[in-house]
Coordinates of C-alpha atoms and ligand atoms in Angstrom, one line a residue:
M29 CA 96.1 82.3 80.2
E30 CA 97.1 85.4 82.3
L31 CA 95.1 88.6 81.7
F32 CA 98.3 90.7 81.3
E33 CA 101.9 90.1 80.2
P34 CA 104.3 90.2 83.1
Y35 CA 105.1 93.6 84.5
Q36 CA 108.1 95.5 83.1
V37 CA 109.5 98.9 84.0
E38 CA 108.8 101.4 81.2
P39 CA 112.1 102.0 79.3
Y40 CA 113.7 105.4 79.1
S41 CA 114.6 107.1 75.8
D42 CA 118.2 107.7 74.9
F43 CA 118.5 111.5 74.8
S44 CA 122.1 111.3 73.4
Q45 CA 120.5 110.4 70.1
K46 CA 119.7 113.5 67.9
S47 CA 116.5 111.9 66.6
V48 CA 115.2 111.5 70.2
Q49 CA 116.1 115.1 71.1
D50 CA 114.4 116.3 67.9
A51 CA 111.2 114.4 68.7
Y52 CA 111.2 116.0 72.1
K53 CA 111.7 119.4 70.7
E54 CA 108.8 118.8 68.3
A55 CA 106.6 117.9 71.4
L56 CA 107.8 121.1 73.1
E57 CA 106.8 123.2 70.1
S58 CA 103.4 121.5 69.9
V59 CA 102.8 122.2 73.6
R60 CA 104.1 125.8 73.3
G61 CA 101.2 126.4 70.9
Q62 CA 98.7 125.3 73.5
L63 CA 100.0 127.3 76.4
G64 CA 97.9 129.9 78.2
Q65 CA 94.5 128.2 78.0
D66 CA 91.8 128.0 80.7
Y67 CA 90.7 124.7 82.3
P68 CA 87.5 124.0 84.3
L69 CA 87.2 121.5 87.1
I70 CA 86.3 117.9 86.2
I71 CA 83.6 116.5 88.4
G72 CA 81.5 113.4 87.6
G73 CA 83.0 113.5 84.1
E74 CA 81.7 117.0 83.5
H75 CA 83.6 120.2 82.9
V76 CA 82.6 122.5 85.8
A77 CA 83.2 126.2 85.5
T78 CA 83.5 128.3 88.7
T79 CA 83.2 131.9 89.6
H80 CA 86.0 132.0 92.2
G81 CA 88.9 133.0 89.9
W82 CA 91.8 131.0 88.6
L83 CA 95.0 129.3 89.7
E84 CA 97.7 130.6 87.3
S85 CA 100.4 128.2 86.4
V86 CA 103.6 129.8 85.1
N87 CA 106.8 128.5 83.6
P88 CA 109.4 128.6 86.4
C89 CA 112.1 129.4 83.8
H90 CA 110.1 132.3 82.3
K91 CA 107.9 133.8 85.0
E92 CA 106.0 135.8 82.5
Q93 CA 104.9 132.8 80.5
L94 CA 101.5 131.4 81.5
V95 CA 101.3 127.7 81.1
G96 CA 97.6 127.7 81.8
R97 CA 94.8 128.7 84.2
S98 CA 92.8 126.2 86.2
A99 CA 89.5 127.1 87.9
K100 CA 89.5 127.6 91.6
A101 CA 87.1 125.5 93.6
K102 CA 85.5 126.3 96.9
R103 CA 83.0 124.6 99.2
K104 CA 80.2 124.2 96.7
E105 CA 82.5 122.4 94.2
V106 CA 84.0 120.2 96.9
E107 CA 80.4 119.1 97.9
R108 CA 79.6 118.4 94.3
A109 CA 82.8 116.3 93.9
M110 CA 82.0 114.3 97.1
D111 CA 78.5 113.6 95.7
A112 CA 80.0 112.5 92.3
A113 CA 82.6 110.3 93.8
W114 CA 80.2 108.6 96.2
T115 CA 77.7 108.0 93.4
A116 CA 80.4 106.5 91.2
Y117 CA 81.6 104.4 94.1
E118 CA 78.2 102.5 94.1
S119 CA 79.0 100.8 90.8
W120 CA 82.8 101.1 90.5
S121 CA 83.3 99.2 93.8
K122 CA 81.1 96.4 92.6
L123 CA 83.0 95.7 89.3
P124 CA 85.2 92.7 89.2
M125 CA 88.8 93.5 90.0
S126 CA 89.8 92.5 86.5
A127 CA 87.5 95.1 84.9
R128 CA 89.2 97.9 87.0
A129 CA 92.7 96.4 86.3
R130 CA 92.0 96.5 82.6
A131 CA 91.0 100.2 82.9
L132 CA 94.4 101.0 84.4
V133 CA 96.2 99.2 81.6
K134 CA 94.2 101.2 79.0
L135 CA 95.2 104.3 80.9
A136 CA 98.8 103.3 80.8
A137 CA 98.5 102.9 77.0
V138 CA 97.1 106.4 76.6
L139 CA 99.8 107.9 78.8
R140 CA 102.5 106.0 76.8
R141 CA 101.1 107.2 73.5
R142 CA 101.2 110.8 74.8
K143 CA 104.6 110.3 76.6
F144 CA 106.6 113.1 75.0
E145 CA 103.7 115.5 74.9
L146 CA 103.1 115.0 78.7
S147 CA 106.8 115.3 79.3
A148 CA 106.9 118.6 77.4
W149 CA 104.1 119.9 79.6
E150 CA 106.3 119.0 82.6
T151 CA 109.2 120.9 81.1
F152 CA 107.1 124.0 80.8
E153 CA 105.2 123.7 84.1
A154 CA 107.9 122.4 86.5
S155 CA 111.2 123.1 84.7
K156 CA 112.1 119.4 84.2
S157 CA 114.9 118.6 81.8
Y158 CA 114.0 116.1 79.0
P159 CA 115.1 112.9 80.8
E160 CA 113.7 114.1 84.2
A161 CA 110.3 114.8 82.6
E162 CA 110.3 111.6 80.7
A163 CA 111.2 109.6 83.8
D164 CA 108.3 111.1 85.7
V165 CA 105.8 110.2 82.9
A166 CA 107.4 106.7 82.7
E167 CA 106.8 106.3 86.5
A168 CA 103.2 107.3 86.1
I169 CA 102.8 104.5 83.4
D170 CA 104.6 102.1 85.7
F171 CA 102.2 102.8 88.5
C172 CA 99.2 101.9 86.3
E173 CA 100.8 98.8 84.9
Y174 CA 102.1 97.6 88.3
Y175 CA 98.9 98.3 90.3
A176 CA 96.8 96.6 87.7
R177 CA 98.7 93.4 88.2
Q178 CA 98.9 93.7 91.9
A179 CA 95.1 94.2 92.2
L180 CA 94.5 90.8 90.6
K181 CA 96.3 89.2 93.5
L182 CA 93.8 90.6 96.0
T183 CA 90.6 89.0 94.7
G184 CA 90.5 85.6 96.3
P185 CA 89.6 84.7 99.9
L186 CA 92.5 85.2 102.3
E187 CA 94.2 82.3 104.0
T188 CA 92.6 81.3 107.2
Y189 CA 92.2 77.9 109.1
D190 CA 89.1 75.7 108.8
Y191 CA 86.8 75.2 111.8
P192 CA 84.6 72.1 112.0
G193 CA 80.9 72.7 111.1
E194 CA 81.5 76.1 109.7
E195 CA 82.4 77.9 106.5
N196 CA 84.8 80.7 107.3
T197 CA 85.8 83.2 104.6
S198 CA 87.8 86.4 104.8
F199 CA 88.1 88.8 101.9
L200 CA 89.1 92.3 101.0
I201 CA 86.7 95.1 100.1
P202 CA 87.2 98.8 99.0
I203 CA 86.6 101.5 101.6
G204 CA 85.0 104.5 99.8
V205 CA 85.9 108.0 98.6
G206 CA 89.4 109.3 99.2
V207 CA 91.1 112.6 98.8
V208 CA 94.4 112.5 96.9
I209 CA 96.8 115.4 97.6
P210 CA 100.1 115.2 95.7
P211 CA 103.1 117.6 95.6
W212 CA 104.3 119.5 92.6
N213 CA 107.7 117.8 92.3
F214 CA 106.7 114.5 90.7
L215 CA 103.8 116.3 89.2
L216 CA 102.4 113.4 87.2
A217 CA 103.9 110.3 88.7
I218 CA 102.8 110.9 92.3
L219 CA 99.5 112.2 91.3
V220 CA 98.8 109.2 89.2
G221 CA 100.2 106.6 91.6
T222 CA 98.4 107.9 94.6
A223 CA 95.1 108.1 92.6
V224 CA 95.1 104.9 90.6
G225 CA 96.3 102.7 93.5
P226 CA 93.2 103.2 95.6
V227 CA 91.0 103.3 92.5
V228 CA 92.0 100.0 91.0
V229 CA 90.8 98.2 94.2
G230 CA 87.4 99.8 93.9
N231 CA 87.6 103.2 95.6
T232 CA 86.8 106.5 94.0
V233 CA 88.8 109.7 94.5
I234 CA 88.9 113.5 94.4
V235 CA 92.3 114.6 93.2
K236 CA 93.5 118.0 94.5
P237 CA 96.8 118.8 92.7
S238 CA 99.4 121.3 93.9
P239 CA 98.4 124.9 93.0
D240 CA 101.8 125.1 91.3
T241 CA 101.1 122.3 88.8
P242 CA 97.4 122.1 88.0
I243 CA 97.8 121.9 84.2
I244 CA 99.5 118.5 84.1
A245 CA 96.6 117.3 86.3
Q246 CA 94.2 118.6 83.6
K247 CA 96.2 116.7 81.0
F248 CA 95.9 113.5 83.1
M249 CA 92.2 113.9 83.2
E250 CA 92.1 114.0 79.4
C251 CA 93.9 110.7 79.5
V252 CA 91.4 109.3 82.1
A253 CA 88.5 110.2 79.8
E254 CA 90.2 108.8 76.8
A255 CA 90.8 105.5 78.6
G256 CA 87.1 105.3 79.3
F257 CA 86.9 105.5 83.0
P258 CA 83.3 106.0 84.2
P259 CA 82.4 109.5 85.3
G260 CA 83.1 110.3 88.9
V261 CA 85.7 107.6 89.6
I262 CA 88.5 110.2 89.4
N263 CA 87.5 113.8 90.0
L264 CA 89.7 116.9 89.7
V265 CA 89.3 119.8 92.0
T266 CA 91.9 122.5 91.7
G267 CA 92.1 125.4 94.1
A268 CA 94.0 127.4 96.7
D269 CA 95.2 125.5 99.7
A270 CA 93.5 128.0 102.0
D271 CA 90.2 127.5 100.3
I272 CA 89.9 123.8 100.0
G273 CA 92.9 122.1 101.8
D274 CA 91.4 121.8 105.2
L275 CA 87.9 121.4 103.7
L276 CA 88.8 118.2 101.9
V277 CA 90.8 116.8 104.8
D278 CA 88.1 117.6 107.4
H279 CA 85.1 116.5 105.3
P280 CA 83.0 113.9 107.2
R281 CA 82.5 112.0 103.9
T282 CA 86.3 111.7 103.3
R283 CA 87.1 108.1 103.9
F284 CA 90.8 108.2 103.3
I285 CA 93.5 110.7 102.6
N286 CA 96.5 109.9 100.4
F287 CA 98.9 112.8 100.9
T288 CA 102.5 113.4 99.7
G289 CA 104.3 116.6 100.6
S290 CA 106.2 118.5 103.3
L291 CA 106.5 117.5 106.9
E292 CA 104.7 120.7 108.0
T293 CA 101.6 120.2 105.8
G294 CA 101.6 116.4 106.5
L295 CA 101.5 116.9 110.2
R296 CA 98.6 119.3 109.8
V297 CA 96.7 116.8 107.6
H298 CA 97.4 114.0 110.0
E299 CA 96.2 115.9 113.0
R300 CA 93.0 117.3 111.4
A301 CA 92.0 114.0 110.0
A302 CA 92.1 112.4 113.4
K303 CA 89.3 114.7 114.6
L304 CA 85.8 113.2 114.4
Q305 CA 83.5 115.6 112.5
P306 CA 79.7 115.7 112.9
G307 CA 78.1 113.0 110.8
Q308 CA 81.4 111.1 110.3
K309 CA 81.0 107.4 110.6
W310 CA 84.6 106.0 110.4
L311 CA 88.2 106.6 111.3
K312 CA 89.8 108.1 108.3
K313 CA 92.7 106.2 106.9
V314 CA 95.6 108.7 106.5
Y315 CA 98.8 108.1 104.6
V316 CA 101.3 111.0 104.7
E317 CA 104.5 110.5 102.7
L318 CA 106.9 113.4 103.7
G319 CA 110.3 115.0 103.3
G320 CA 113.9 113.9 103.8
K321 CA 117.4 115.0 104.7
D322 CA 119.1 112.3 102.7
A323 CA 122.7 111.4 103.2
L324 CA 125.3 109.5 101.1
I325 CA 128.4 108.1 103.0
V326 CA 131.6 107.7 101.2
D327 CA 134.5 105.9 102.9
E328 CA 138.2 105.6 102.1
T329 CA 137.8 102.3 100.2
A330 CA 135.4 103.8 97.7
D331 CA 135.8 104.4 94.0
L332 CA 135.9 108.2 94.3
D333 CA 135.0 108.9 90.6
M334 CA 131.9 106.7 91.0
A335 CA 131.1 108.4 94.3
A336 CA 131.4 111.9 92.8
D337 CA 129.2 111.0 89.9
A338 CA 126.6 109.5 92.2
A339 CA 126.7 112.5 94.5
V340 CA 126.3 115.1 91.8
A341 CA 123.5 113.2 90.1
S342 CA 121.7 112.7 93.4
A343 CA 122.2 116.3 94.6
F344 CA 121.5 118.3 91.5
G345 CA 119.1 116.2 89.4
F346 CA 115.9 118.3 89.1
Q347 CA 117.6 121.1 91.0
G348 CA 117.6 119.0 94.2
Q349 CA 113.8 119.1 94.4
K350 CA 113.3 115.4 95.0
C351 CA 112.3 114.0 98.4
S352 CA 115.1 111.5 97.7
A353 CA 117.7 114.1 96.7
L354 CA 121.1 114.1 98.3
S355 CA 121.6 116.9 100.7
R356 CA 124.3 115.6 103.1
L357 CA 127.4 114.1 101.6
I358 CA 129.3 112.5 104.5
V359 CA 132.9 111.7 103.7
V360 CA 135.5 109.9 105.8
D361 CA 138.4 112.2 106.6
E362 CA 141.0 110.3 104.7
V363 CA 139.3 111.0 101.3
Y364 CA 137.4 114.1 102.1
D365 CA 139.5 116.6 100.3
A366 CA 140.0 114.4 97.2
L367 CA 136.3 113.7 96.9
L368 CA 135.2 117.3 97.5
E369 CA 137.5 118.4 94.6
K370 CA 135.9 115.8 92.3
V371 CA 132.4 116.8 93.3
V372 CA 133.0 120.5 92.8
E373 CA 134.7 119.9 89.5
R374 CA 131.7 117.9 88.2
A375 CA 129.1 120.3 89.6
K376 CA 130.9 123.2 87.8
K377 CA 130.3 121.4 84.5
L378 CA 126.6 121.1 84.9
S379 CA 124.8 123.3 82.4
F380 CA 122.5 125.8 84.1
G381 CA 119.5 127.5 82.5
P382 CA 116.0 127.0 81.0
A383 CA 114.6 123.5 81.0
E384 CA 113.4 123.8 77.4
K385 CA 117.0 123.8 76.4
N386 CA 117.5 120.6 78.4
N387 CA 120.0 122.1 80.8
H388 CA 121.1 119.8 83.7
V389 CA 119.9 122.4 86.3
G390 CA 116.9 124.5 85.6
A391 CA 114.7 126.8 87.7
V392 CA 113.2 125.9 91.1
I393 CA 109.4 125.9 91.3
N394 CA 108.4 129.4 92.5
Q395 CA 109.4 132.5 94.3
K396 CA 108.6 131.1 97.7
A397 CA 111.1 128.3 97.0
V398 CA 113.7 130.8 95.9
D399 CA 113.3 132.8 99.1
K400 CA 113.5 129.7 101.3
I401 CA 116.6 128.3 99.5
I402 CA 118.4 131.7 99.5
G403 CA 117.6 131.9 103.2
Y404 CA 119.4 128.6 103.8
I405 CA 122.3 129.7 101.6
E406 CA 122.7 132.8 103.7
N407 CA 122.6 130.7 106.9
G408 CA 125.1 128.3 105.3
K409 CA 127.6 131.2 104.7
T410 CA 127.7 131.7 108.4
E411 CA 127.7 128.0 109.4
A412 CA 130.2 126.5 106.8
K413 CA 132.4 127.2 103.9
L414 CA 130.8 128.1 100.5
V415 CA 132.8 126.3 97.8
L416 CA 130.5 126.6 94.8
G417 CA 127.6 128.7 93.6
G418 CA 125.3 130.5 96.1
G419 CA 124.0 133.0 93.6
R420 CA 121.0 133.5 91.4
G421 CA 120.8 132.9 87.6
D422 CA 118.7 134.8 85.0
D423 CA 116.1 136.9 86.8
A424 CA 113.6 135.9 84.1
G425 CA 113.1 132.7 86.1
F426 CA 113.4 131.2 89.6
F427 CA 117.1 130.2 89.1
I428 CA 119.5 129.2 91.8
E429 CA 123.0 128.0 91.0
P430 CA 124.2 124.6 92.0
T431 CA 125.6 125.3 95.5
I432 CA 128.1 123.4 97.6
F433 CA 129.1 124.0 101.2
A434 CA 132.1 122.2 102.8
E435 CA 133.0 121.6 106.4
V436 CA 129.4 121.6 107.4
P437 CA 129.0 120.9 111.1
Q438 CA 126.2 118.6 112.4
S439 CA 124.7 121.5 114.3
A440 CA 124.2 123.7 111.1
S441 CA 120.7 124.3 109.8
I442 CA 121.9 123.2 106.4
A443 CA 122.8 119.8 107.9
C444 CA 119.5 119.3 109.6
E445 CA 116.6 120.9 107.7
E446 CA 115.1 119.9 104.3
I447 CA 116.1 122.7 101.9
F448 CA 114.6 121.2 98.7
G449 CA 116.9 123.0 96.3
P450 CA 120.3 122.6 94.6
V451 CA 122.3 122.9 97.8
L452 CA 124.7 120.2 99.0
S453 CA 126.3 120.1 102.4
V454 CA 129.6 118.2 102.6
M455 CA 130.4 116.9 106.1
R456 CA 133.6 115.4 107.4
A457 CA 133.5 112.2 109.4
R458 CA 136.4 110.8 111.5
D459 CA 135.7 107.2 110.2
F460 CA 132.9 105.0 109.0
D461 CA 131.4 104.7 112.5
H462 CA 131.2 108.4 112.8
A463 CA 129.8 108.7 109.3
L464 CA 127.0 106.3 110.1
E465 CA 126.2 108.2 113.3
L466 CA 126.0 111.5 111.4
A467 CA 123.8 109.9 108.7
N468 CA 121.3 108.7 111.3
A469 CA 121.3 111.9 113.3
T470 CA 118.1 113.3 111.6
V471 CA 114.4 113.3 112.3
Y472 CA 113.9 112.0 108.8
G473 CA 114.6 108.6 107.3
L474 CA 113.8 108.5 103.6
T475 CA 116.7 107.6 101.4
G476 CA 120.4 107.1 102.0
G477 CA 123.4 105.5 100.5
V478 CA 126.9 104.2 101.0
I479 CA 129.7 104.1 98.5
S480 CA 132.3 101.6 99.7
N481 CA 134.3 98.6 98.7
D482 CA 134.3 97.2 102.2
R483 CA 131.8 94.3 102.4
S484 CA 131.4 94.3 106.1
R485 CA 130.5 98.1 106.1
L486 CA 128.0 97.6 103.3
E487 CA 126.4 94.8 105.4
R488 CA 126.5 97.0 108.5
A489 CA 124.7 99.8 106.6
R490 CA 122.0 97.3 105.6
R491 CA 121.3 96.8 109.2
E492 CA 122.1 100.1 110.8
F493 CA 121.4 102.9 108.3
H494 CA 117.8 103.7 109.3
V495 CA 116.2 104.8 106.0
G496 CA 113.2 103.4 104.0
N497 CA 115.3 103.3 100.8
L498 CA 119.0 102.5 101.1
Y499 CA 121.2 102.5 98.0
L500 CA 124.7 100.9 98.0
N501 CA 127.3 101.9 95.4
R502 CA 124.9 103.9 93.2
K503 CA 123.0 107.2 93.3
I504 CA 120.2 107.6 95.9
T505 CA 117.4 108.9 93.6
G506 CA 115.3 107.2 90.9
A507 CA 113.3 104.4 92.7
L508 CA 111.6 102.2 90.2
V509 CA 108.0 101.1 90.6
G510 CA 107.7 97.5 91.6
V511 CA 111.5 97.2 91.9
Q512 CA 112.2 99.6 94.8
P513 CA 109.0 100.2 96.8
F514 CA 109.3 103.7 98.1
G515 CA 108.7 105.3 101.4
G516 CA 110.6 106.4 104.5
F517 CA 110.9 106.0 108.3
N518 CA 110.6 108.5 111.2
L519 CA 109.2 111.8 110.2
S520 CA 109.6 110.9 106.5
G521 CA 106.1 109.5 106.7
S522 CA 103.8 106.5 107.0
N523 CA 106.0 104.2 105.0
A524 CA 103.1 103.4 102.6
K525 CA 105.7 102.1 100.2
A526 CA 104.4 103.3 96.9
G527 CA 105.0 100.9 94.1
G528 CA 105.3 98.0 96.5
P529 CA 103.4 94.8 97.0
D530 CA 101.5 95.9 100.1
Y531 CA 100.4 99.3 98.8
L532 CA 96.9 98.5 97.5
R533 CA 96.0 96.7 100.7
L534 CA 96.1 100.1 102.5
F535 CA 93.0 101.2 100.7
M536 CA 90.9 98.1 101.5
E537 CA 89.5 96.5 104.6
M538 CA 88.9 92.9 105.4
K539 CA 85.5 91.3 105.9
T540 CA 85.1 88.0 107.7
V541 CA 82.0 85.8 107.3
A542 CA 81.4 82.7 109.4
E543 CA 78.5 80.4 108.5
R544 CA 77.5 77.4 110.6
Y545 CA 76.0 74.5 108.7
Ligands
LIG1 P1 103.5 120.9 100.5 O1 103.3 120.2 101.8 O2 103.6 122.3 100.4 O3 102.2 120.5 99.6 C1 101.8 119.2 99.3 C2 100.3 119.2 98.9 O4 99.5 119.6 100.0 C3 100.0 120.1 97.8 O5 99.0 119.6 96.9 C4 99.4 121.3 98.5 O6 98.6 122.1 97.7 C5 98.7 120.6 99.6 N1 98.3 121.4 100.8 C6 98.9 122.5 101.3 N2 98.2 122.9 102.4 C7 97.2 122.0 102.6 C8 96.3 121.9 103.6 N3 96.1 122.7 104.6 N4 95.4 120.8 103.6 C9 95.5 119.9 102.6 N5 96.4 120.0 101.6 C10 97.3 121.1 101.6 O7 104.7 120.1 99.7 P2 105.2 120.5 98.2 O8 106.1 121.7 98.3 O9 104.1 120.4 97.2 O10 106.2 119.2 98.0 C11 107.5 119.1 98.4 C12 107.5 118.2 99.7 O11 107.0 116.9 99.4 C13 109.0 118.0 100.1 O12 109.0 118.1 101.5 C14 109.3 116.6 99.7 O13 110.3 116.0 100.4 C15 108.0 115.9 99.8 N6 107.9 114.7 99.0 C16 107.8 113.5 99.6 C17 107.8 112.4 98.8 C18 107.7 111.0 99.5 O14 107.4 110.0 98.8 N7 108.1 110.8 100.7 C19 107.7 112.5 97.4 C20 107.7 113.7 96.9 C21 107.8 114.9 97.6

């Protein structure tokens, strides 16, 4: 008998049903009653108070509303977390794989039981609409379920040839303590996936969430405790980037770094981690999953309604703050005007306002993001033609209207740089060849898509569109764990392929034993 049932992607709720909406609103009200609390660090299973002040997490839709405060760590707490994680490693790494896999499945069950509650926290902390928040929690559950099953495949000896007179065995072992550094945009899913992947194969971790979203990390730690993980296997250290970012990356006892975030920070992490520190005994393994400048090509054979739906969903879902979000819509000349009209028409209909009301487009994460995005919009006005939006919403939150620029030239900053907001550049291509050339003219290579009814072009895109995740005749966001392993090419990162069959192997090393008899 198998230990677990076959893996299945966590289903989504149908938010068109009133009863489902009501259940979500109930969760929002329950969470609203818990806002504004203080949370300590969690190290070695203990709640650790600090004297360095607090990270304040606010609701992006209502800047004045405090979601909660999480203690700030400094060097002393980082050292304590290192000690706790290495102590836990002693026993956790020696457990059978099945015991650790079972812990992940228990964790998935706890997350599932608390699905709407956790989603509601995301609505408050990151301005996610109901379906966007639920999809993030579902993805976190999927990571636990999928990695639990994948881990069981890594237990036996690896396939090698026999040699006369000797017993030769090669097998995989865990590597040690890692630092997990997720971004704020998939605030639970990426945090959970990048932590439990290494953990299930025997490593222990220190999780350092984004200072913008520490409270969901605290809620995750409640689930970790409820699922019965031994103390010190997963530690939570919240703090300012300036205080603990470099410290965790540089630390001589950090064995690996599992980072997801921007190109700029990722390059810094990559470079610093390469430097040997006094007392360090290994080469750090470093995975950096970074940004994108994702393009969707639409040609003259495409179903333009389907293309417009795909473009609007990919560009404006979660305010365009997905690494996979569409930011360059590249349209073949013949259908450019017709498609642009349909895209603008649909984008105009998107509701815009607070996430608690389940608007399609809510607030962006913080003031820094507002300033950056507005800066690009101002650039865009000089580089291309503004056809929709460009303004701010209610000043109570970090709102930016869904914005579309047309006739965007390849040289424009809004055609080249990651904006990470609700801003879409629509570019005109002479023909499909030119469209493909424009799509590949980027330093990134994360997601991309083609909407076409021409079989030979779809096949060509498979070969020549250089992105880690290519989508044909559908939206370009929403990769599913175990179904569409996720990770990009070029400066989009190390291509770790989260939710893929090779992921766990990245956090193990192979030992080979040869015995002559
Ligand atoms: P960011 O680079 O600002 O921060 C990412 C993480 O790094 C955060 O936890 C942050 O606190 C931490 N950090 C900041 N300075 C640090 C330092 N000096 N040392 C160590 N850690 C440090 O990115 P963000 O704004 O949180 O996330 C958005 C970015 O993430 C976008 O570029 C997006 O495309 C990318 N992203 C990529 C993927 C992917 O799978 N490729 C997925 C989601 C997001």
